[in-house]
């Protein structure tokens, strides 16, 4: 029965628009480790960094928007039987589970202290050209956060890299202009780490343009 349930879950996940990666044998997630060091495999053993960094994270069920699977194309079944061919490496316990499409209110943006200060220090001329002034910090922060939720909810992102510090994504956001630039939309990439249960932790609030 357990094998049948696993195949049912696999089929459901393959048709779902969104999936959650789960390792039910591991209690570790990327939230347990600082970004500066990433996952410490001496602590998580026998669970590797690749699995810990995606445990309980949500992904759009499309190529380049979810973790890349292990390539078994050059591995014979005598070397690695089908039952041992895990998602990210042989003997991997991770599973892709179908989830409902996230709602805007399900998504949480973690904006570390100092990120908005950085914008006003290094990008002031840019945001000023969008109509934002010093007094508009709260509005800019709210617009970045809401635009980020919209983009993630829409699956408007790409995985940039997957390291022991987590899944780093480029999120394609649209920031509205205000004041004299009201009605204008400014397309920028915002960099995030995907955290468990619908959370995104910001790395860089605004960077290059996208089209």
CSV table of C-alpha atoms in Angstrom, one decimal:
chain,number,residue,atom,x,y,z
A,1,UNK,CA,0.0,0.0,0.0
A,2,UNK,CA,2.8,2.4,0.8
A,3,UNK,CA,4.4,1.9,-2.6
A,4,UNK,CA,1.0,2.5,-4.3
A,5,UNK,CA,0.6,5.7,-2.2
A,6,UNK,CA,4.1,6.9,-3.3
A,7,UNK,CA,3.2,6.4,-7.0
A,8,UNK,CA,-0.1,8.2,-6.5
A,9,UNK,CA,1.8,11.1,-5.0
A,10,UNK,CA,4.3,11.1,-7.9
A,11,UNK,CA,1.5,11.2,-10.5
A,12,UNK,CA,-0.3,14.0,-8.6
A,13,UNK,CA,2.9,16.0,-8.4
A,14,UNK,CA,3.7,15.6,-12.1
A,15,UNK,CA,0.3,17.2,-13.0
A,16,UNK,CA,0.3,19.9,-10.3
A,17,UNK,CA,1.3,23.5,-11.2
A,18,UNK,CA,3.1,23.8,-7.8
A,19,UNK,CA,5.0,21.3,-5.7
A,20,UNK,CA,6.5,21.2,-2.3
A,21,UNK,CA,9.7,19.2,-1.8
A,22,UNK,CA,9.6,17.1,1.3
A,23,UNK,CA,12.0,14.8,3.1
A,24,UNK,CA,9.9,13.3,5.9
A,25,UNK,CA,13.0,11.6,7.4
A,26,UNK,CA,14.8,15.0,8.0
A,27,UNK,CA,13.9,17.7,10.5
A,28,UNK,CA,16.4,20.1,8.9
A,29,UNK,CA,15.7,23.1,6.6
A,30,UNK,CA,17.7,26.0,5.3
A,31,UNK,CA,16.2,28.1,8.1
A,32,UNK,CA,18.4,26.2,10.6
A,33,UNK,CA,21.6,27.6,9.1
A,34,UNK,CA,23.1,31.1,8.5
A,35,UNK,CA,23.5,32.3,4.9
A,36,UNK,CA,27.2,32.9,5.5
A,37,UNK,CA,28.0,29.2,6.1
A,38,UNK,CA,25.1,27.4,4.6
A,39,UNK,CA,24.2,23.9,5.5
A,40,UNK,CA,26.6,22.1,7.9
A,41,UNK,CA,26.6,18.5,6.8
A,42,UNK,CA,28.4,17.5,10.0
A,43,UNK,CA,25.2,18.4,11.8
A,44,UNK,CA,22.7,17.2,9.2
A,45,UNK,CA,24.3,13.9,8.4
A,46,UNK,CA,23.1,11.6,6.8
A,47,UNK,CA,21.1,14.3,5.1
A,48,UNK,CA,23.0,16.2,2.4
A,49,UNK,CA,23.0,20.0,1.9
A,50,UNK,CA,21.2,19.7,-1.4
A,51,UNK,CA,18.2,18.0,0.2
A,52,UNK,CA,18.2,20.2,3.4
A,53,UNK,CA,18.2,23.4,1.3
A,54,UNK,CA,14.9,22.5,-0.5
A,55,UNK,CA,13.1,20.7,2.3
A,56,UNK,CA,9.5,22.0,2.6
A,57,UNK,CA,10.1,24.7,0.0
A,58,UNK,CA,7.6,25.5,-2.7
A,59,UNK,CA,8.3,25.6,-6.4
A,60,UNK,CA,6.5,26.2,-9.7
A,61,UNK,CA,6.5,22.8,-11.4
A,62,UNK,CA,8.5,23.9,-14.4
A,63,UNK,CA,12.1,23.5,-15.6
A,64,UNK,CA,14.4,26.1,-14.2
A,65,UNK,CA,11.9,26.9,-11.5
A,66,UNK,CA,12.4,23.9,-9.3
A,67,UNK,CA,15.6,22.0,-8.3
A,68,UNK,CA,17.2,20.0,-11.1
A,69,UNK,CA,16.9,16.2,-10.7
A,70,UNK,CA,19.8,13.9,-10.7
A,71,UNK,CA,20.8,12.7,-14.2
A,72,UNK,CA,20.7,8.9,-14.3
A,73,UNK,CA,21.1,8.7,-18.1
A,74,UNK,CA,24.6,7.2,-17.9
A,75,UNK,CA,23.8,4.9,-14.9
A,76,UNK,CA,22.7,1.4,-15.5
A,77,UNK,CA,19.9,-0.2,-13.4
A,78,UNK,CA,22.4,-2.8,-12.2
A,79,UNK,CA,24.5,0.1,-10.8
A,80,UNK,CA,21.5,1.9,-9.3
A,81,UNK,CA,18.2,0.1,-9.3
A,82,UNK,CA,15.0,2.0,-9.9
A,83,UNK,CA,14.0,1.8,-6.2
A,84,UNK,CA,17.2,3.7,-5.3
A,85,UNK,CA,17.0,6.5,-7.8
A,86,UNK,CA,16.1,9.4,-5.7
A,87,UNK,CA,15.3,12.9,-6.9
A,88,UNK,CA,18.6,14.6,-6.3
A,89,UNK,CA,21.0,11.7,-5.8
A,90,UNK,CA,20.9,7.9,-5.3
A,91,UNK,CA,19.1,6.9,-2.1
A,92,UNK,CA,17.6,10.4,-1.8
A,93,UNK,CA,14.4,10.5,0.4
A,94,UNK,CA,13.0,13.8,-1.1
A,95,UNK,CA,9.6,13.7,-2.7
A,96,UNK,CA,7.7,16.2,-4.8
A,97,UNK,CA,4.2,16.7,-3.4
A,98,UNK,CA,1.4,18.4,-5.2
A,99,UNK,CA,0.2,21.6,-3.4
A,100,UNK,CA,-2.5,24.1,-4.2
A,101,UNK,CA,-1.4,27.2,-6.1
A,102,UNK,CA,-0.1,29.6,-3.5
A,103,UNK,CA,-2.3,32.6,-2.7
A,104,UNK,CA,-0.8,36.1,-2.3
A,105,UNK,CA,-1.5,35.9,1.4
A,106,UNK,CA,0.3,32.6,1.7
A,107,UNK,CA,3.6,34.2,0.7
A,108,UNK,CA,5.8,35.8,3.3
A,109,UNK,CA,8.6,38.2,2.3
A,110,UNK,CA,11.6,38.5,4.7
A,111,UNK,CA,13.2,41.8,4.2
A,112,UNK,CA,16.4,41.9,6.3
A,113,UNK,CA,17.2,45.2,8.1
A,114,UNK,CA,19.3,47.5,6.0
A,115,UNK,CA,18.1,46.4,2.6
A,116,UNK,CA,16.0,49.5,2.0
A,117,UNK,CA,18.8,51.7,3.5
A,118,UNK,CA,21.0,50.2,0.8
A,119,UNK,CA,18.6,51.2,-1.9
A,120,UNK,CA,18.5,54.8,-0.7
A,121,UNK,CA,22.3,54.9,-0.4
A,122,UNK,CA,23.3,53.2,-3.7
A,123,UNK,CA,20.2,53.4,-5.9
A,124,UNK,CA,18.7,56.8,-4.9
A,125,UNK,CA,19.0,58.4,-8.3
A,126,UNK,CA,17.3,55.4,-9.8
A,127,UNK,CA,14.3,55.3,-7.5
A,128,UNK,CA,14.1,59.1,-7.5
A,129,UNK,CA,13.6,58.8,-11.3
A,130,UNK,CA,10.6,56.6,-10.4
A,131,UNK,CA,9.1,59.4,-8.3
A,132,UNK,CA,10.3,58.1,-4.9
A,133,UNK,CA,11.8,60.5,-2.3
A,134,UNK,CA,13.2,60.1,1.2
A,135,UNK,CA,9.7,60.4,2.7
A,136,UNK,CA,8.5,57.5,0.5
A,137,UNK,CA,10.5,54.7,2.2
A,138,UNK,CA,7.5,52.9,3.5
A,139,UNK,CA,5.7,53.1,0.2
A,140,UNK,CA,8.7,51.8,-1.7
A,141,UNK,CA,9.2,48.9,0.8
A,142,UNK,CA,5.5,47.9,0.5
A,143,UNK,CA,5.6,48.1,-3.3
A,144,UNK,CA,8.7,45.9,-3.5
A,145,UNK,CA,7.3,43.4,-1.1
A,146,UNK,CA,3.9,43.2,-2.8
A,147,UNK,CA,5.4,43.1,-6.3
A,148,UNK,CA,7.6,40.2,-5.1
A,149,UNK,CA,4.6,38.3,-3.8
A,150,UNK,CA,2.8,38.8,-7.1
A,151,UNK,CA,5.8,37.6,-9.2
A,152,UNK,CA,6.4,34.5,-7.1
A,153,UNK,CA,2.7,33.8,-7.0
A,154,UNK,CA,2.7,34.0,-10.8
A,155,UNK,CA,5.8,31.8,-11.1
A,156,UNK,CA,7.7,34.8,-12.7
A,157,UNK,CA,11.1,33.7,-11.5
A,158,UNK,CA,14.1,31.6,-12.5
A,159,UNK,CA,16.6,29.6,-10.4
A,160,UNK,CA,19.9,31.4,-10.5
A,161,UNK,CA,22.0,28.9,-8.4
A,162,UNK,CA,21.6,26.1,-5.9
A,163,UNK,CA,24.3,26.0,-3.3
A,164,UNK,CA,24.6,24.9,0.3
A,165,UNK,CA,23.3,28.4,1.2
A,166,UNK,CA,20.0,27.6,-0.5
A,167,UNK,CA,18.1,28.2,-3.7
A,168,UNK,CA,18.8,31.6,-5.1
A,169,UNK,CA,16.2,33.0,-7.5
A,170,UNK,CA,15.9,35.9,-9.8
A,171,UNK,CA,12.4,37.3,-9.3
A,172,UNK,CA,11.0,39.5,-12.0
A,173,UNK,CA,9.1,42.3,-10.3
A,174,UNK,CA,7.2,45.3,-11.5
A,175,UNK,CA,7.5,48.4,-9.3
A,176,UNK,CA,4.9,51.2,-9.9
A,177,UNK,CA,6.0,54.8,-10.1
A,178,UNK,CA,4.6,57.4,-7.8
A,179,UNK,CA,4.1,61.1,-7.5
A,180,UNK,CA,5.1,62.6,-10.9
A,181,UNK,CA,5.8,59.1,-12.3
A,182,UNK,CA,2.4,57.7,-11.3
A,183,UNK,CA,1.1,55.3,-14.0
A,184,UNK,CA,4.6,54.2,-15.0
A,185,UNK,CA,5.8,50.6,-14.3
A,186,UNK,CA,9.5,49.8,-13.8
A,187,UNK,CA,10.7,46.2,-14.4
A,188,UNK,CA,13.5,45.1,-12.2
A,189,UNK,CA,15.1,41.8,-11.0
A,190,UNK,CA,15.0,41.2,-7.3
A,191,UNK,CA,17.1,38.5,-5.8
A,192,UNK,CA,15.7,36.1,-3.1
A,193,UNK,CA,16.5,32.8,-1.3
A,194,UNK,CA,13.5,30.4,-1.3
A,195,UNK,CA,12.7,29.4,2.3
A,196,UNK,CA,10.2,26.8,3.6
A,197,UNK,CA,6.5,27.1,3.5
A,198,UNK,CA,6.1,30.0,1.1
A,199,UNK,CA,8.8,32.3,2.5
A,200,UNK,CA,11.3,34.3,0.5
A,201,UNK,CA,14.3,36.0,2.0
A,202,UNK,CA,15.6,39.0,0.1
A,203,UNK,CA,19.2,39.3,-1.0
A,204,UNK,CA,19.1,42.3,-3.3
A,205,UNK,CA,15.8,44.3,-3.5
A,206,UNK,CA,16.4,45.8,-7.0
A,207,UNK,CA,19.1,45.1,-9.6
A,208,UNK,CA,19.1,44.9,-13.4
A,209,UNK,CA,16.1,45.6,-15.8
A,210,UNK,CA,14.2,42.8,-17.4
A,211,UNK,CA,12.1,42.7,-20.5
